[in-house]
CSV table of C-alpha atoms in Angstrom, one decimal:
chain,number,residue,atom,x,y,z
K,3,MET,CA,-11.0,-23.1,26.7
K,4,ALA,CA,-13.2,-20.7,24.7
K,5,GLY,CA,-11.5,-17.5,23.7
K,6,GLU,CA,-8.0,-18.9,23.8
K,7,ILE,CA,-8.0,-20.3,20.2
K,8,LEU,CA,-9.3,-18.8,17.0
K,9,ASP,CA,-8.9,-21.0,14.0
K,10,ASN,CA,-10.6,-22.3,10.9
K,11,GLN,CA,-12.1,-25.2,12.8
K,12,GLY,CA,-14.6,-23.1,14.6
K,13,ARG,CA,-12.8,-23.0,17.9
K,14,GLY,CA,-12.7,-20.0,20.2
K,15,GLU,CA,-15.0,-16.9,20.5
K,16,ALA,CA,-14.6,-14.0,18.1
K,17,SER,CA,-16.1,-10.5,18.4
K,18,TRP,CA,-15.6,-7.2,16.6
K,19,SER,CA,-12.9,-5.0,18.1
K,20,TRP,CA,-11.4,-1.7,16.9
K,21,PRO,CA,-8.4,-2.4,14.7
K,22,PRO,CA,-5.0,-1.4,16.1
K,23,ILE,CA,-3.6,2.0,15.1
K,24,HIS,CA,-0.2,2.0,13.4
K,25,PRO,CA,2.4,3.9,15.5
K,26,GLU,CA,3.0,6.3,12.6
K,27,GLY,CA,-0.5,7.7,13.1
K,28,ARG,CA,-0.8,7.9,16.9
K,29,LYS,CA,0.8,11.2,17.1
K,30,TYR,CA,-1.4,12.7,14.5
K,31,GLY,CA,-4.5,11.4,16.2
K,32,LEU,CA,-3.4,12.8,19.6
K,33,ILE,CA,-2.7,16.2,18.0
K,34,ALA,CA,-6.1,16.2,16.4
K,35,VAL,CA,-7.7,15.4,19.8
K,36,ALA,CA,-5.8,18.2,21.5
K,37,ILE,CA,-6.9,20.7,18.9
K,38,ALA,CA,-10.5,19.6,19.3
K,39,LEU,CA,-10.4,19.9,23.1
K,40,ILE,CA,-9.3,23.5,23.0
K,41,PRO,CA,-12.6,24.9,21.8
K,42,LEU,CA,-14.6,22.3,23.8
K,43,VAL,CA,-12.9,22.7,27.2
K,44,ILE,CA,-11.5,26.2,27.2
K,45,PHE,CA,-14.1,28.2,25.2
K,46,ASP,CA,-17.1,25.9,25.4
K,47,TRP,CA,-17.6,26.2,21.6
K,48,GLU,CA,-19.4,22.9,21.0
K,49,ILE,CA,-20.4,23.8,17.4
K,50,ILE,CA,-16.6,23.8,16.6
K,51,GLY,CA,-15.3,21.3,19.1
K,52,TRP,CA,-17.5,18.4,18.4
K,53,PRO,CA,-16.8,18.4,14.6
K,54,LEU,CA,-13.1,18.6,15.3
K,55,LEU,CA,-13.3,15.7,17.8
K,56,PHE,CA,-15.2,13.7,15.1
K,57,LEU,CA,-12.4,14.5,12.7
K,58,ALA,CA,-9.8,13.3,15.3
K,59,VAL,CA,-11.6,9.9,15.3
K,60,GLY,CA,-11.3,9.9,11.6
K,61,VAL,CA,-7.5,10.5,11.8
K,62,PHE,CA,-7.2,7.5,14.1
K,63,ALA,CA,-9.3,5.4,11.7
K,64,PHE,CA,-7.1,6.4,8.7
K,65,PHE,CA,-4.1,4.9,10.4
K,66,ARG,CA,-5.8,1.7,11.4
K,67,ASP,CA,-3.7,-1.4,10.8
K,68,PRO,CA,-5.9,-4.6,10.7
K,69,GLU,CA,-4.4,-8.1,10.5
K,70,ARG,CA,-4.6,-9.8,7.2
K,71,VAL,CA,-4.6,-13.5,6.2
K,72,VAL,CA,-2.0,-13.7,3.4
K,73,PRO,CA,-2.4,-16.4,0.7
K,74,GLN,CA,0.4,-18.9,1.0
K,75,ALA,CA,0.4,-20.1,-2.7
K,76,GLU,CA,4.0,-19.8,-3.8
K,77,ASN,CA,3.2,-18.3,-7.2
K,78,ALA,CA,0.6,-15.7,-5.9
K,79,ILE,CA,1.2,-12.0,-6.4
K,80,ILE,CA,-0.9,-10.3,-3.8
K,81,ALA,CA,-2.3,-6.7,-3.7
K,82,PRO,CA,0.1,-4.3,-2.0
K,83,ALA,CA,-2.7,-1.8,-1.2
K,84,ASP,CA,-6.4,-1.6,-0.3
K,85,GLY,CA,-8.6,0.2,-2.8
K,86,LEU,CA,-10.3,0.3,-6.1
K,87,VAL,CA,-8.7,-1.0,-9.4
K,88,THR,CA,-9.1,2.1,-11.5
K,89,LEU,CA,-6.6,1.4,-14.4
K,90,ILE,CA,-5.2,-1.7,-16.1
K,91,ARG,CA,-2.7,-0.7,-18.8
K,92,THR,CA,0.1,-2.2,-20.8
K,93,VAL,CA,3.1,0.0,-20.4
K,94,GLU,CA,6.9,-0.1,-19.9
K,95,PRO,CA,7.9,0.1,-16.2
K,96,PRO,CA,9.4,3.4,-14.9
K,97,PRO,CA,13.1,4.0,-15.7
K,98,GLU,CA,13.8,3.8,-12.0
K,99,LEU,CA,12.8,0.1,-11.9
K,100,GLN,CA,14.6,-0.8,-15.2
K,101,GLY,CA,18.1,-2.0,-16.0
K,102,ASP,CA,21.2,-1.6,-13.9
K,103,ASP,CA,20.9,0.8,-11.0
K,104,GLY,CA,24.7,1.3,-10.9
K,105,SER,CA,25.3,-1.5,-8.4
K,106,GLY,CA,25.4,-4.3,-11.0
K,107,GLN,CA,21.9,-5.4,-9.9
K,108,MET,CA,19.6,-5.6,-12.9
K,109,GLY,CA,16.0,-4.5,-12.6
K,110,LEU,CA,12.9,-5.0,-14.7
K,111,ALA,CA,13.2,-5.3,-18.5
K,112,ALA,CA,12.4,-2.3,-20.7
K,113,GLU,CA,9.4,-4.1,-22.3
K,114,PRO,CA,5.7,-3.6,-22.1
K,115,MET,CA,4.0,-5.2,-19.0
K,116,THR,CA,0.7,-5.0,-17.3
K,117,ARG,CA,0.3,-2.1,-14.8
K,118,ILE,CA,-2.5,-2.4,-12.3
K,119,SER,CA,-3.4,0.9,-10.6
K,120,ILE,CA,-5.0,0.8,-7.2
K,121,PHE,CA,-6.7,4.0,-5.9
K,122,MET,CA,-6.9,4.4,-2.2
K,123,SER,CA,-9.5,6.8,-0.9
K,124,VAL,CA,-9.2,8.4,2.6
K,125,PHE,CA,-11.6,5.6,3.8
K,126,ASP,CA,-9.2,2.8,2.9
K,127,VAL,CA,-6.4,1.3,5.0
K,128,HIS,CA,-3.2,2.9,3.9
K,129,ILE,CA,-0.6,0.4,5.1
K,130,ASN,CA,1.1,-1.0,2.0
K,131,ARG,CA,2.3,-4.6,1.9
K,132,ALA,CA,4.9,-6.7,-0.1
K,133,PRO,CA,3.3,-8.4,-3.1
K,134,ILE,CA,5.8,-11.2,-3.0
K,135,ALA,CA,8.4,-12.6,-0.6
K,136,GLY,CA,12.1,-11.8,-1.3
K,137,ILE,CA,14.8,-9.2,-1.0
K,138,VAL,CA,14.2,-5.5,-1.5
K,139,ARG,CA,16.5,-4.5,-4.3
K,140,ARG,CA,15.5,-0.9,-4.8
K,141,VAL,CA,13.7,1.9,-3.0
K,142,VAL,CA,13.8,5.0,-5.2
K,143,TYR,CA,12.1,8.3,-4.2
K,144,VAL,CA,11.1,10.8,-6.9
K,145,PRO,CA,9.8,14.3,-6.0
K,146,GLY,CA,6.9,15.6,-8.1
K,147,LYS,CA,3.4,17.1,-8.3
K,148,PHE,CA,0.3,16.3,-6.3
K,149,VAL,CA,-2.4,16.0,-9.0
K,150,ASN,CA,-5.4,13.7,-8.6
K,151,ALA,CA,-3.9,10.2,-8.1
K,152,ASP,CA,-6.8,8.7,-10.0
K,153,LEU,CA,-5.5,10.2,-13.2
K,154,ASP,CA,-3.2,8.1,-15.5
K,155,LYS,CA,-0.6,10.9,-15.7
K,156,ALA,CA,-0.1,10.6,-11.9
K,157,SER,CA,2.3,7.7,-12.6
K,158,GLU,CA,4.8,10.0,-14.3
K,159,GLU,CA,4.1,13.4,-12.7
K,160,ASN,CA,3.3,12.9,-9.0
K,161,GLU,CA,5.6,12.5,-6.0
K,162,ARG,CA,6.3,8.8,-5.9
K,163,GLN,CA,8.4,6.0,-4.5
K,164,HIS,CA,9.4,2.9,-6.5
K,165,VAL,CA,10.1,-0.4,-4.8
K,166,LEU,CA,11.6,-3.5,-6.5
K,167,ILE,CA,11.5,-6.9,-4.7
K,168,GLU,CA,13.3,-10.0,-6.0
K,169,ARG,CA,12.3,-13.6,-5.2
K,170,ALA,CA,14.7,-16.4,-4.5
K,171,ASP,CA,14.3,-17.7,-8.0
K,172,GLY,CA,15.2,-14.3,-9.5
K,173,GLN,CA,11.7,-13.2,-10.5
K,174,GLN,CA,11.1,-9.5,-9.7
K,175,ILE,CA,8.0,-7.5,-9.0
K,176,GLY,CA,8.0,-3.7,-9.0
K,177,PHE,CA,5.4,-1.4,-7.5
K,178,THR,CA,5.1,2.4,-7.1
K,179,GLN,CA,3.6,4.3,-4.2
K,180,ILE,CA,2.1,7.6,-5.6
K,181,ALA,CA,1.1,10.7,-3.6
K,182,GLY,CA,-2.2,12.4,-4.5
K,183,LEU,CA,-4.1,15.6,-4.0
K,184,VAL,CA,-4.3,15.2,-0.2
K,185,ALA,CA,-1.4,12.8,0.4
K,186,ARG,CA,1.8,14.6,1.1
K,187,ARG,CA,4.1,12.0,2.5
K,188,ILE,CA,5.2,8.6,1.5
K,189,VAL,CA,6.7,6.7,4.5
K,190,PRO,CA,8.9,3.6,3.8
K,191,PHE,CA,9.3,0.8,6.3
K,192,VAL,CA,12.0,-1.0,4.3
K,193,LYS,CA,15.3,-0.3,2.6
K,194,PRO,CA,17.4,-2.0,-0.1
K,195,GLY,CA,18.8,-5.3,1.2
K,196,ASP,CA,16.0,-6.0,3.6
K,197,THR,CA,14.3,-9.4,3.3
K,198,VAL,CA,10.5,-9.3,3.4
K,199,ALA,CA,7.7,-11.9,3.7
K,200,LYS,CA,4.7,-11.9,1.3
K,201,GLY,CA,2.2,-9.5,2.8
K,202,GLN,CA,4.7,-7.8,5.2
K,203,ARG,CA,4.1,-4.1,5.8
K,204,VAL,CA,6.5,-2.1,3.7
K,205,GLY,CA,5.2,1.5,4.0
K,206,LEU,CA,2.2,3.8,3.9
K,207,ILE,CA,1.0,6.9,2.2
K,208,ARG,CA,-0.7,9.6,4.2
K,209,PHE,CA,-4.3,10.6,3.4
K,210,GLY,CA,-5.4,9.2,0.0
K,211,SER,CA,-3.2,8.0,-2.8
K,212,ARG,CA,-2.4,5.2,-5.3
K,213,VAL,CA,-0.2,2.2,-5.9
K,214,ASP,CA,0.9,0.9,-9.3
K,215,VAL,CA,1.9,-2.8,-9.6
K,216,TYR,CA,3.9,-4.1,-12.6
K,217,LEU,CA,3.2,-7.7,-13.5
K,218,PRO,CA,5.8,-9.8,-15.3
K,219,THR,CA,5.4,-10.1,-19.1
K,220,GLY,CA,2.9,-12.8,-19.9
K,221,THR,CA,1.2,-12.8,-16.5
K,222,GLU,CA,-2.5,-12.4,-16.7
K,223,PRO,CA,-4.4,-10.4,-14.0
K,224,ARG,CA,-6.9,-12.2,-11.9
K,225,ILE,CA,-8.8,-9.0,-11.1
K,226,VAL,CA,-10.9,-6.6,-13.2
K,227,MET,CA,-11.5,-2.9,-13.5
K,228,GLY,CA,-13.7,-1.5,-10.7
K,229,GLN,CA,-12.9,-4.3,-8.3
K,230,LYS,CA,-12.4,-3.5,-4.6
K,231,ILE,CA,-9.3,-5.3,-3.4
K,232,ILE,CA,-7.6,-5.9,0.0
K,233,ALA,CA,-3.9,-5.5,0.7
K,234,GLY,CA,-2.2,-8.7,1.7
K,235,GLU,CA,-5.3,-10.8,0.8
K,236,THR,CA,-6.4,-10.3,-2.8
K,237,VAL,CA,-4.5,-12.2,-5.4
K,238,LEU,CA,-3.7,-10.0,-8.4
K,239,ALA,CA,-2.1,-12.7,-10.5
K,240,GLU,CA,-0.2,-15.9,-10.4
K,241,LEU,CA,3.2,-16.6,-11.9
K,242,GLY,CA,3.1,-19.5,-14.3
K,243,GLU,CA,5.6,-22.3,-14.6
K,244,ALA,CA,7.0,-20.7,-17.7
K,245,LYS,CA,7.9,-17.5,-15.8
K,246,LEU,CA,9.4,-19.5,-12.9
K,247,LEU,CA,11.7,-21.5,-15.2
K,248,GLU,CA,12.6,-18.3,-17.0
K,249,GLY,CA,13.5,-16.6,-13.7
K,250,VAL,CA,15.7,-19.6,-12.7
K,251,ALA,CA,17.5,-19.5,-16.0
K,252,GLN,CA,18.3,-15.9,-15.6
């Protein structure tokens, strides 16, 4: 029956609908609506009330949480964030993602690797997703500044949270959620020891920010500077057979 099935065979009926709002943002949207209604209903100040009501709609839109079709290729590393690729650099990963964290669990090697920086404007979806499937080995919060997240130095100076995920074959991918000028809160949805699927929601950053992804040494990016990418759907890179065998050997 039409409308019951939506698939890649052309069955069912599809139409646009407002994306669902993540529970984390509902309270902020309702607060914004309440503030807008005060000048509208109580004081009849339309010149103030309508712009505030429009802003409240924007708050709801910021926390939208659309469904994504996650690439199922085993070796694919997918984008953890919506936004614009603003930096591609060869750097060492942050100390928080390197070496032994004191539990005997080793992290990323202290060697240069490709860092892809994804800048999220206030118009982007801010739900972050796991770039690979595996076990969350580290979630490390680091307090810091709130300079423009589009700047290179934001990776070392801004408030941030590092996440390390390890696949079943031992291969690890690290990424960092970075606060910006407007962003003031990084909200994790996972903790060390959790098992996550590729593309699973792992956190969000409120009101504009950036995510850095560290690709394993020798992995070539499949994206370019200035490209607009989609969390949970865009493939950043693919792990080659050499990397897979290396991970198993370790």
